[in-house]
Protein backbone atom coordinates (compact mmCIF):
# COMPACT_ATOMS: atom_id res chain seq x y z
CA UNK A 1 0.00 0.00 0.00
CA UNK A 2 1.08 3.58 -0.57
CA UNK A 3 0.71 6.45 1.86
CA UNK A 4 1.16 10.18 1.27
CA UNK A 5 3.05 12.12 3.89
CA UNK A 6 3.03 15.91 4.09
CA UNK A 7 6.35 17.19 5.43
CA UNK A 8 6.29 20.97 5.85
CA UNK A 9 4.84 22.31 2.65
CA UNK A 10 6.36 19.68 0.42
CA UNK A 11 4.75 16.43 -0.76
CA UNK A 12 6.93 13.40 -0.26
CA UNK A 13 6.12 9.87 -1.32
CA UNK A 14 6.53 7.03 1.13
CA UNK A 15 6.44 3.37 0.07
CA UNK A 16 5.22 1.03 2.77
CA UNK A 17 6.79 -2.39 2.56
CA UNK A 18 5.21 -5.07 4.72
CA UNK A 19 7.40 -7.81 6.13
CA UNK A 20 6.06 -10.57 8.35
CA UNK A 21 7.34 -11.14 11.85
CA UNK A 22 8.59 -14.68 11.80
CA UNK A 23 9.57 -14.84 15.46
CA UNK A 24 10.94 -12.60 18.23
CA UNK A 25 10.56 -8.82 17.93
CA UNK A 26 11.12 -6.07 15.41
CA UNK A 27 12.99 -2.89 16.38
CA UNK A 28 11.63 0.14 14.62
CA UNK A 29 15.04 1.78 14.71
CA UNK A 30 16.34 -1.16 12.67
CA UNK A 31 13.70 -0.84 9.97
CA UNK A 32 13.37 2.92 9.44
CA UNK A 33 15.74 4.42 6.93
CA UNK A 34 15.81 7.35 4.56
CA UNK A 35 17.38 7.73 1.16
CA UNK A 36 17.32 10.60 -1.27
CA UNK A 37 15.81 9.78 -4.66
CA UNK A 38 16.27 13.06 -6.49
CA UNK A 39 17.00 16.62 -5.56
CA UNK A 40 14.07 18.11 -3.73
CA UNK A 41 12.41 14.81 -2.83
CA UNK A 42 13.12 11.95 -0.49
CA UNK A 43 11.38 8.66 0.05
CA UNK A 44 10.90 7.21 3.50
CA UNK A 45 10.96 3.45 3.49
CA UNK A 46 9.09 2.07 6.46
CA UNK A 47 9.21 -1.63 7.00
CA UNK A 48 6.46 -2.47 9.43
CA UNK A 49 5.60 -5.69 11.16
CA UNK A 50 2.77 -7.35 9.28
CA UNK A 51 -0.49 -7.66 11.10
CA UNK A 52 -1.54 -11.10 12.24
CA UNK A 53 -3.29 -13.21 9.66
CA UNK A 54 -6.32 -13.40 11.95
CA UNK A 55 -7.18 -9.70 11.48
CA UNK A 56 -5.35 -8.10 14.51
CA UNK A 57 -4.08 -4.51 14.06
CA UNK A 58 -0.69 -3.34 12.78
CA UNK A 59 2.03 -2.90 15.39
CA UNK A 60 2.90 0.69 16.32
CA UNK A 61 6.23 1.49 14.59
CA UNK A 62 7.28 3.67 17.56
CA UNK A 63 7.48 0.83 19.99
CA UNK A 64 9.26 -2.46 20.19
CA UNK A 65 6.84 -4.91 18.65
CA UNK A 66 6.72 -8.39 20.04
CA UNK A 67 4.14 -10.72 18.56
CA UNK A 68 3.19 -14.12 19.81
CA UNK A 69 2.27 -16.30 16.87
CA UNK A 70 0.77 -19.08 18.87
CA UNK A 71 -2.20 -19.67 16.67
CA UNK A 72 -2.65 -18.85 13.02
CA UNK A 73 -6.17 -17.79 12.27
CA UNK A 74 -7.02 -17.22 15.98
CA UNK A 75 -7.47 -14.02 17.99
CA UNK A 76 -3.91 -13.70 19.36
CA UNK A 77 -2.91 -10.18 20.56
CA UNK A 78 0.59 -8.68 20.70
CA UNK A 79 2.19 -9.42 24.08
CA UNK A 80 3.76 -5.95 24.38
CA UNK A 81 1.42 -3.19 25.50
CA UNK A 82 0.70 -0.60 22.82
CA UNK A 83 -0.21 3.03 23.12
CA UNK A 84 -1.38 5.32 20.37
CA UNK A 85 0.33 8.26 22.14
CA UNK A 86 3.32 7.62 24.46
CA UNK A 87 3.28 9.30 27.90
CA UNK A 88 5.39 12.52 27.98
CA UNK A 89 7.16 11.56 31.21
CA UNK A 90 7.92 8.02 30.11
CA UNK A 91 11.57 7.30 29.67
CA UNK A 92 11.81 5.33 26.46
CA UNK A 93 14.53 2.78 26.32
CA UNK A 94 17.25 3.20 23.71
CA UNK A 95 15.71 0.37 21.75
CA UNK A 96 12.31 2.03 21.63
CA UNK A 97 13.47 5.56 20.77
CA UNK A 98 12.07 6.77 17.45
CA UNK A 99 14.40 6.93 14.50
CA UNK A 100 15.11 10.37 13.00
CA UNK A 101 13.16 11.31 9.91
CA UNK A 102 14.91 13.21 7.18
CA UNK A 103 12.96 15.98 5.41
CA UNK A 104 13.77 18.11 2.40
CA UNK A 105 13.19 21.87 2.27
CA UNK A 106 10.93 23.10 -0.49
CA UNK A 107 13.65 25.42 -1.77
CA UNK A 108 15.91 22.53 -2.53
CA UNK A 109 18.50 23.46 0.16
CA UNK A 110 20.26 21.18 2.55
CA UNK A 111 18.10 18.89 4.61
CA UNK A 112 17.17 20.18 8.05
CA UNK A 113 18.26 18.57 11.28
CA UNK A 114 16.61 15.32 12.09
CA UNK A 115 13.53 15.64 14.15
CA UNK A 116 13.67 14.12 17.61
CA UNK A 117 10.14 12.88 17.38
CA UNK A 118 8.26 10.88 14.82
CA UNK A 119 4.56 10.75 14.39
CA UNK A 120 3.18 7.56 12.91
CA UNK A 121 -0.40 7.17 11.97
CA UNK A 122 -1.77 3.85 13.19
CA UNK A 123 -2.70 1.51 10.39
CA UNK A 124 -6.41 1.17 9.87
CA UNK A 125 -8.11 -1.83 11.43
CA UNK A 126 -8.94 -4.55 8.93
CA UNK A 127 -12.38 -4.32 7.44
CA UNK A 128 -14.88 -6.99 8.36
CA UNK A 129 -15.65 -7.41 4.67
CA UNK A 130 -12.02 -8.07 3.69
CA UNK A 131 -11.46 -11.54 2.23
CA UNK A 132 -9.89 -14.15 4.43
CA UNK A 133 -6.12 -14.60 3.95
CA UNK A 134 -3.75 -17.40 4.54
CA UNK A 135 0.03 -17.30 5.05
CA UNK A 136 2.07 -18.83 2.26
CA UNK A 137 4.44 -21.68 2.95
CA UNK A 138 7.50 -19.35 2.89
CA UNK A 139 5.94 -16.84 5.32
CA UNK A 140 6.75 -13.93 3.01
CA UNK A 141 3.34 -13.10 1.63
CA UNK A 142 -0.37 -13.70 1.75
CA UNK A 143 -2.71 -15.39 -0.68
CA UNK A 144 -6.37 -14.61 -1.09
CA UNK A 145 -8.68 -17.54 -0.48
CA UNK A 146 -11.64 -17.30 -2.80
CA UNK A 147 -14.99 -18.03 -1.16
CA UNK A 148 -16.67 -21.23 -2.21
CA UNK A 149 -20.09 -21.02 -3.83
CA UNK A 150 -22.93 -21.90 -1.56
CA UNK A 151 -26.41 -23.19 -2.14
CA UNK A 152 -27.87 -26.55 -3.06
CA UNK A 153 -26.30 -28.52 -5.89
CA UNK A 154 -28.31 -28.45 -9.13
CA UNK A 155 -30.58 -31.40 -9.67
CA UNK A 156 -29.26 -33.90 -12.25
CA UNK A 157 -30.82 -33.78 -15.65
CA UNK A 158 -33.46 -36.45 -16.13
CA UNK A 159 -32.48 -39.38 -18.30
CA UNK A 160 -33.91 -39.19 -21.80
CA UNK A 161 -36.97 -41.32 -22.39
CA UNK A 162 -36.53 -43.83 -25.16
CA UNK A 163 -39.78 -44.52 -26.92
CA UNK A 164 -39.90 -47.78 -28.82
CA UNK A 165 -42.31 -47.60 -31.74
CA UNK A 166 -45.10 -50.15 -31.69
CA UNK A 167 -44.84 -53.03 -34.09
CA UNK A 168 -47.23 -52.90 -37.05
CA UNK A 169 -50.31 -55.07 -37.22
CA UNK A 170 -51.75 -57.26 -39.90
CA UNK A 171 -53.12 -55.44 -42.95
CA UNK A 172 -56.60 -55.82 -44.36
CA UNK A 173 -57.52 -57.01 -47.80
CA UNK A 174 -56.89 -60.23 -49.70
CA UNK A 175 -54.93 -61.66 -52.58
CA UNK A 176 -56.18 -61.50 -56.13
CA UNK A 177 -56.20 -65.30 -56.66
CA UNK A 178 -54.52 -67.69 -59.09
CA UNK A 179 -55.77 -69.39 -62.29
CA UNK A 180 -55.20 -73.09 -61.31
CA UNK A 181 -53.52 -73.97 -64.60
CA UNK A 182 -52.62 -77.50 -65.66
CA UNK A 183 -49.48 -78.26 -67.68
CA UNK A 184 -49.29 -80.21 -70.95
CA UNK A 185 -48.05 -83.22 -68.99
CA UNK A 186 -51.03 -83.06 -66.57
CA UNK A 187 -49.30 -81.32 -63.61
CA UNK A 188 -51.63 -79.11 -61.55
CA UNK A 189 -50.63 -75.51 -61.05
CA UNK A 190 -51.16 -72.77 -58.42
CA UNK A 191 -54.59 -72.38 -56.85
CA UNK A 192 -56.09 -69.33 -55.18
CA UNK A 193 -55.98 -71.22 -51.86
CA UNK A 194 -52.24 -71.82 -52.31
CA UNK A 195 -51.64 -68.11 -52.83
CA UNK A 196 -53.92 -67.00 -49.97
CA UNK A 197 -52.33 -69.42 -47.50
CA UNK A 198 -48.86 -68.30 -48.49
CA UNK A 199 -49.74 -64.59 -48.23
CA UNK A 200 -51.38 -64.98 -44.81
CA UNK A 201 -48.44 -66.83 -43.29
CA UNK A 202 -45.89 -64.56 -44.96
CA UNK A 203 -47.38 -61.45 -43.32
CA UNK A 204 -47.92 -63.18 -39.98
CA UNK A 205 -44.20 -63.92 -39.84
CA UNK A 206 -43.30 -60.34 -40.73
CA UNK A 207 -45.61 -58.81 -38.11
CA UNK A 208 -44.41 -61.28 -35.44
CA UNK A 209 -40.87 -60.04 -36.07
CA UNK A 210 -41.88 -56.36 -36.06
CA UNK A 211 -41.45 -56.03 -39.81
CA UNK A 212 -43.99 -54.06 -41.83
CA UNK A 213 -46.37 -56.33 -43.73
CA UNK A 214 -46.73 -56.30 -47.47
CA UNK A 215 -50.19 -55.35 -48.76
CA UNK A 216 -52.11 -58.50 -49.63
CA UNK A 217 -52.88 -57.13 -53.05
CA UNK A 218 -49.11 -57.02 -53.69
CA UNK A 219 -48.65 -60.76 -53.01
CA UNK A 220 -49.30 -62.15 -56.44
CA UNK A 221 -49.33 -65.30 -58.54
CA UNK A 222 -46.49 -65.46 -61.09
CA UNK A 223 -46.87 -67.53 -64.28
CA UNK A 224 -43.17 -67.26 -65.27
CA UNK A 225 -41.95 -69.07 -62.15
CA UNK A 226 -44.80 -71.56 -62.54
CA UNK A 227 -43.57 -72.40 -66.07
CA UNK A 228 -40.18 -73.44 -64.69
CA UNK A 229 -41.85 -75.52 -61.93
CA UNK A 230 -43.85 -77.32 -64.65
CA UNK A 231 -40.60 -77.99 -66.57
CA UNK A 232 -39.10 -79.69 -63.46
CA UNK A 233 -42.26 -81.71 -62.66
CA UNK A 234 -42.45 -83.09 -66.22
CA UNK A 235 -38.97 -84.61 -66.12
CA UNK A 236 -39.60 -88.33 -66.99
CA UNK A 237 -37.05 -89.49 -64.37
CA UNK A 238 -38.44 -91.22 -61.28
CA UNK A 239 -35.88 -89.29 -59.24
CA UNK A 240 -37.66 -86.21 -57.83
CA UNK A 241 -34.32 -84.40 -57.62
CA UNK A 242 -33.79 -84.67 -61.37
CA UNK A 243 -33.95 -81.21 -62.91
CA UNK A 244 -34.51 -79.70 -59.45
CA UNK A 245 -32.63 -76.50 -58.74
CA UNK A 246 -31.96 -73.00 -60.00
CA UNK A 247 -31.26 -71.91 -63.53
CA UNK A 248 -28.63 -74.22 -64.97
CA UNK A 249 -30.11 -77.51 -63.78
CA UNK A 250 -30.64 -80.23 -66.43
CA UNK A 251 -33.58 -82.51 -67.26
CA UNK A 252 -32.96 -86.20 -67.81
CA UNK A 253 -34.45 -86.03 -71.33
CA UNK A 254 -32.42 -82.94 -72.29
CA UNK A 255 -35.34 -80.57 -72.74
CA UNK A 256 -34.03 -77.04 -72.22
CA UNK A 257 -35.12 -74.97 -69.28
CA UNK A 258 -37.93 -72.47 -69.49
CA UNK A 259 -39.49 -69.89 -67.18
CA UNK A 260 -38.08 -67.81 -64.29
CA UNK A 261 -36.04 -68.64 -61.24
CA UNK A 262 -36.84 -67.90 -57.58
CA UNK A 263 -36.51 -69.16 -54.00
CA UNK A 264 -37.39 -72.87 -54.13
CA UNK A 265 -39.08 -75.27 -51.69
CA UNK A 266 -40.46 -78.77 -52.36
CA UNK A 267 -41.54 -82.01 -50.80
CA UNK A 268 -44.54 -83.95 -49.64
CA UNK A 269 -47.52 -82.50 -47.79
CA UNK A 270 -46.54 -78.90 -48.30
CA UNK A 271 -48.98 -75.97 -48.45
CA UNK A 272 -48.54 -72.30 -49.13
CA UNK A 273 -48.25 -71.71 -45.37
CA UNK A 274 -45.59 -74.38 -44.74
CA UNK A 275 -43.29 -73.18 -47.52
CA UNK A 276 -43.58 -69.58 -46.23
CA UNK A 277 -42.32 -70.85 -42.86
CA UNK A 278 -39.51 -72.90 -44.44
CA UNK A 279 -38.19 -69.85 -46.29
CA UNK A 280 -38.16 -67.83 -43.06
CA UNK A 281 -36.34 -70.61 -41.19
CA UNK A 282 -33.55 -70.66 -43.81
CA UNK A 283 -31.23 -67.67 -43.26
CA UNK A 284 -30.34 -67.27 -46.93
CA UNK A 285 -33.97 -67.47 -48.11
CA UNK A 286 -35.06 -65.15 -45.24
CA UNK A 287 -32.63 -62.48 -46.45
CA UNK A 288 -33.79 -62.87 -50.04
CA UNK A 289 -37.57 -63.10 -49.53
CA UNK A 290 -38.27 -61.25 -46.24
CA UNK A 291 -35.38 -58.70 -46.25
CA UNK A 292 -35.39 -58.00 -42.47
CA UNK A 293 -33.02 -55.04 -42.83
CA UNK A 294 -35.15 -53.29 -45.45
CA UNK A 295 -36.14 -49.89 -43.99
CA UNK A 296 -38.30 -48.54 -46.81
CA UNK A 297 -42.03 -48.64 -47.31
CA UNK A 298 -43.63 -51.87 -48.53
CA UNK A 299 -46.24 -50.05 -50.60
CA UNK A 300 -44.17 -50.58 -53.73
CA UNK A 301 -43.00 -54.10 -52.83
CA UNK A 302 -44.48 -57.16 -54.55
CA UNK A 303 -44.04 -60.79 -53.53
CA UNK A 304 -44.47 -63.27 -56.37
CA UNK A 305 -45.49 -66.88 -55.73
CA UNK A 306 -46.22 -70.13 -57.62
CA UNK A 307 -46.80 -73.79 -56.67
CA UNK A 308 -47.29 -77.07 -58.58
CA UNK A 309 -48.84 -80.36 -57.38
CA UNK A 310 -47.52 -83.81 -58.48
CA UNK A 311 -45.31 -84.77 -61.40
CA UNK A 312 -44.53 -87.38 -63.98
CA UNK A 313 -44.36 -90.22 -64.12
CA UNK A 314 -46.03 -91.04 -60.79
CA UNK A 315 -45.70 -88.23 -58.20
CA UNK A 316 -48.84 -87.70 -56.08
CA UNK A 317 -50.70 -84.39 -55.84
CA UNK A 318 -49.37 -83.89 -52.30
CA UNK A 319 -45.82 -83.65 -53.64
CA UNK A 320 -45.35 -79.99 -54.40
CA UNK A 321 -42.75 -77.62 -55.83
CA UNK A 322 -42.88 -73.89 -54.94
CA UNK A 323 -41.09 -70.69 -55.96
CA UNK A 324 -41.18 -67.08 -54.72
CA UNK A 325 -39.26 -63.79 -55.04
CA UNK A 326 -39.24 -60.15 -53.83
CA UNK A 327 -39.60 -57.58 -56.62
CA UNK A 328 -40.59 -53.97 -57.13
CA UNK A 329 -44.18 -53.64 -58.32
Coordinates of C-alpha atoms in Angstrom, one line a residue, residues 57-296:
X57 CA -4.1 -4.5 14.1
X58 CA -0.7 -3.3 12.8
X59 CA 2.0 -2.9 15.4
X60 CA 2.9 0.7 16.3
X61 CA 6.2 1.5 14.6
X62 CA 7.3 3.7 17.6
X63 CA 7.5 0.8 20.0
X64 CA 9.3 -2.5 20.2
X65 CA 6.8 -4.9 18.7
X66 CA 6.7 -8.4 20.0
X67 CA 4.1 -10.7 18.6
X68 CA 3.2 -14.1 19.8
X69 CA 2.3 -16.3 16.9
X70 CA 0.8 -19.1 18.9
X71 CA -2.2 -19.7 16.7
X72 CA -2.7 -18.9 13.0
X73 CA -6.2 -17.8 12.3
X74 CA -7.0 -17.2 16.0
X75 CA -7.5 -14.0 18.0
X76 CA -3.9 -13.7 19.4
X77 CA -2.9 -10.2 20.6
X78 CA 0.6 -8.7 20.7
X79 CA 2.2 -9.4 24.1
X80 CA 3.8 -5.9 24.4
X81 CA 1.4 -3.2 25.5
X82 CA 0.7 -0.6 22.8
X83 CA -0.2 3.0 23.1
X84 CA -1.4 5.3 20.4
X85 CA 0.3 8.3 22.1
X86 CA 3.3 7.6 24.5
X87 CA 3.3 9.3 27.9
X88 CA 5.4 12.5 28.0
X89 CA 7.2 11.6 31.2
X90 CA 7.9 8.0 30.1
X91 CA 11.6 7.3 29.7
X92 CA 11.8 5.3 26.5
X93 CA 14.5 2.8 26.3
X94 CA 17.3 3.2 23.7
X95 CA 15.7 0.4 21.7
X96 CA 12.3 2.0 21.6
X97 CA 13.5 5.6 20.8
X98 CA 12.1 6.8 17.5
X99 CA 14.4 6.9 14.5
X100 CA 15.1 10.4 13.0
X101 CA 13.2 11.3 9.9
X102 CA 14.9 13.2 7.2
X103 CA 13.0 16.0 5.4
X104 CA 13.8 18.1 2.4
X105 CA 13.2 21.9 2.3
X106 CA 10.9 23.1 -0.5
X107 CA 13.7 25.4 -1.8
X108 CA 15.9 22.5 -2.5
X109 CA 18.5 23.5 0.2
X110 CA 20.3 21.2 2.5
X111 CA 18.1 18.9 4.6
X112 CA 17.2 20.2 8.1
X113 CA 18.3 18.6 11.3
X114 CA 16.6 15.3 12.1
X115 CA 13.5 15.6 14.2
X116 CA 13.7 14.1 17.6
X117 CA 10.1 12.9 17.4
X118 CA 8.3 10.9 14.8
X119 CA 4.6 10.8 14.4
X120 CA 3.2 7.6 12.9
X121 CA -0.4 7.2 12.0
X122 CA -1.8 3.9 13.2
X123 CA -2.7 1.5 10.4
X124 CA -6.4 1.2 9.9
X125 CA -8.1 -1.8 11.4
X126 CA -8.9 -4.6 8.9
X127 CA -12.4 -4.3 7.4
X128 CA -14.9 -7.0 8.4
X129 CA -15.6 -7.4 4.7
X130 CA -12.0 -8.1 3.7
X131 CA -11.5 -11.5 2.2
X132 CA -9.9 -14.2 4.4
X133 CA -6.1 -14.6 3.9
X134 CA -3.7 -17.4 4.5
X135 CA 0.0 -17.3 5.0
X136 CA 2.1 -18.8 2.3
X137 CA 4.4 -21.7 3.0
X138 CA 7.5 -19.4 2.9
X139 CA 5.9 -16.8 5.3
X140 CA 6.7 -13.9 3.0
X141 CA 3.3 -13.1 1.6
X142 CA -0.4 -13.7 1.8
X143 CA -2.7 -15.4 -0.7
X144 CA -6.4 -14.6 -1.1
X145 CA -8.7 -17.5 -0.5
X146 CA -11.6 -17.3 -2.8
X147 CA -15.0 -18.0 -1.2
X148 CA -16.7 -21.2 -2.2
X149 CA -20.1 -21.0 -3.8
X150 CA -22.9 -21.9 -1.6
X151 CA -26.4 -23.2 -2.1
X152 CA -27.9 -26.6 -3.1
X153 CA -26.3 -28.5 -5.9
X154 CA -28.3 -28.4 -9.1
X155 CA -30.6 -31.4 -9.7
X156 CA -29.3 -33.9 -12.2
X157 CA -30.8 -33.8 -15.7
X158 CA -33.5 -36.5 -16.1
X159 CA -32.5 -39.4 -18.3
X160 CA -33.9 -39.2 -21.8
X161 CA -37.0 -41.3 -22.4
X162 CA -36.5 -43.8 -25.2
X163 CA -39.8 -44.5 -26.9
X164 CA -39.9 -47.8 -28.8
X165 CA -42.3 -47.6 -31.7
X166 CA -45.1 -50.2 -31.7
X167 CA -44.8 -53.0 -34.1
X168 CA -47.2 -52.9 -37.0
X169 CA -50.3 -55.1 -37.2
X170 CA -51.8 -57.3 -39.9
X171 CA -53.1 -55.4 -43.0
X172 CA -56.6 -55.8 -44.4
X173 CA -57.5 -57.0 -47.8
X174 CA -56.9 -60.2 -49.7
X175 CA -54.9 -61.7 -52.6
X176 CA -56.2 -61.5 -56.1
X177 CA -56.2 -65.3 -56.7
X178 CA -54.5 -67.7 -59.1
X179 CA -55.8 -69.4 -62.3
X180 CA -55.2 -73.1 -61.3
X181 CA -53.5 -74.0 -64.6
X182 CA -52.6 -77.5 -65.7
X183 CA -49.5 -78.3 -67.7
X184 CA -49.3 -80.2 -70.9
X185 CA -48.0 -83.2 -69.0
X186 CA -51.0 -83.1 -66.6
X187 CA -49.3 -81.3 -63.6
X188 CA -51.6 -79.1 -61.6
X189 CA -50.6 -75.5 -61.1
X190 CA -51.2 -72.8 -58.4
X191 CA -54.6 -72.4 -56.8
X192 CA -56.1 -69.3 -55.2
X193 CA -56.0 -71.2 -51.9
X194 CA -52.2 -71.8 -52.3
X195 CA -51.6 -68.1 -52.8
X196 CA -53.9 -67.0 -50.0
X197 CA -52.3 -69.4 -47.5
X198 CA -48.9 -68.3 -48.5
X199 CA -49.7 -64.6 -48.2
X200 CA -51.4 -65.0 -44.8
X201 CA -48.4 -66.8 -43.3
X202 CA -45.9 -64.6 -45.0
X203 CA -47.4 -61.4 -43.3
X204 CA -47.9 -63.2 -40.0
X205 CA -44.2 -63.9 -39.8
X206 CA -43.3 -60.3 -40.7
X207 CA -45.6 -58.8 -38.1
X208 CA -44.4 -61.3 -35.4
X209 CA -40.9 -60.0 -36.1
X210 CA -41.9 -56.4 -36.1
X211 CA -41.4 -56.0 -39.8
X212 CA -44.0 -54.1 -41.8
X213 CA -46.4 -56.3 -43.7
X214 CA -46.7 -56.3 -47.5
X215 CA -50.2 -55.4 -48.8
X216 CA -52.1 -58.5 -49.6
X217 CA -52.9 -57.1 -53.0
X218 CA -49.1 -57.0 -53.7
X219 CA -48.6 -60.8 -53.0
X220 CA -49.3 -62.2 -56.4
X221 CA -49.3 -65.3 -58.5
X222 CA -46.5 -65.5 -61.1
X223 CA -46.9 -67.5 -64.3
X224 CA -43.2 -67.3 -65.3
X225 CA -42.0 -69.1 -62.2
X226 CA -44.8 -71.6 -62.5
X227 CA -43.6 -72.4 -66.1
X228 CA -40.2 -73.4 -64.7
X229 CA -41.9 -75.5 -61.9
X230 CA -43.9 -77.3 -64.7
X231 CA -40.6 -78.0 -66.6
X232 CA -39.1 -79.7 -63.5
X233 CA -42.3 -81.7 -62.7
X234 CA -42.4 -83.1 -66.2
X235 CA -39.0 -84.6 -66.1
X236 CA -39.6 -88.3 -67.0
X237 CA -37.1 -89.5 -64.4
X238 CA -38.4 -91.2 -61.3
X239 CA -35.9 -89.3 -59.2
X240 CA -37.7 -86.2 -57.8
X241 CA -34.3 -84.4 -57.6
X242 CA -33.8 -84.7 -61.4
X243 CA -33.9 -81.2 -62.9
X244 CA -34.5 -79.7 -59.4
X245 CA -32.6 -76.5 -58.7
X246 CA -32.0 -73.0 -60.0
X247 CA -31.3 -71.9 -63.5
X248 CA -28.6 -74.2 -65.0
X249 CA -30.1 -77.5 -63.8
X250 CA -30.6 -80.2 -66.4
X251 CA -33.6 -82.5 -67.3
X252 CA -33.0 -86.2 -67.8
X253 CA -34.5 -86.0 -71.3
X254 CA -32.4 -82.9 -72.3
X255 CA -35.3 -80.6 -72.7
X256 CA -34.0 -77.0 -72.2
X257 CA -35.1 -75.0 -69.3
X258 CA -37.9 -72.5 -69.5
X259 CA -39.5 -69.9 -67.2
X260 CA -38.1 -67.8 -64.3
X261 CA -36.0 -68.6 -61.2
X262 CA -36.8 -67.9 -57.6
X263 CA -36.5 -69.2 -54.0
X264 CA -37.4 -72.9 -54.1
X265 CA -39.1 -75.3 -51.7
X266 CA -40.5 -78.8 -52.4
X267 CA -41.5 -82.0 -50.8
X268 CA -44.5 -84.0 -49.6
X269 CA -47.5 -82.5 -47.8
X270 CA -46.5 -78.9 -48.3
X271 CA -49.0 -76.0 -48.4
X272 CA -48.5 -72.3 -49.1
X273 CA -48.3 -71.7 -45.4
X274 CA -45.6 -74.4 -44.7
X275 CA -43.3 -73.2 -47.5
X276 CA -43.6 -69.6 -46.2
X277 CA -42.3 -70.8 -42.9
X278 CA -39.5 -72.9 -44.4
X279 CA -38.2 -69.8 -46.3
X280 CA -38.2 -67.8 -43.1
X281 CA -36.3 -70.6 -41.2
X282 CA -33.6 -70.7 -43.8
X283 CA -31.2 -67.7 -43.3
X284 CA -30.3 -67.3 -46.9
X285 CA -34.0 -67.5 -48.1
X286 CA -35.1 -65.2 -45.2
X287 CA -32.6 -62.5 -46.4
X288 CA -33.8 -62.9 -50.0
X289 CA -37.6 -63.1 -49.5
X290 CA -38.3 -61.2 -46.2
X291 CA -35.4 -58.7 -46.3
X292 CA -35.4 -58.0 -42.5
X293 CA -33.0 -55.0 -42.8
X294 CA -35.1 -53.3 -45.4
X295 CA -36.1 -49.9 -44.0
X296 CA -38.3 -48.5 -46.8

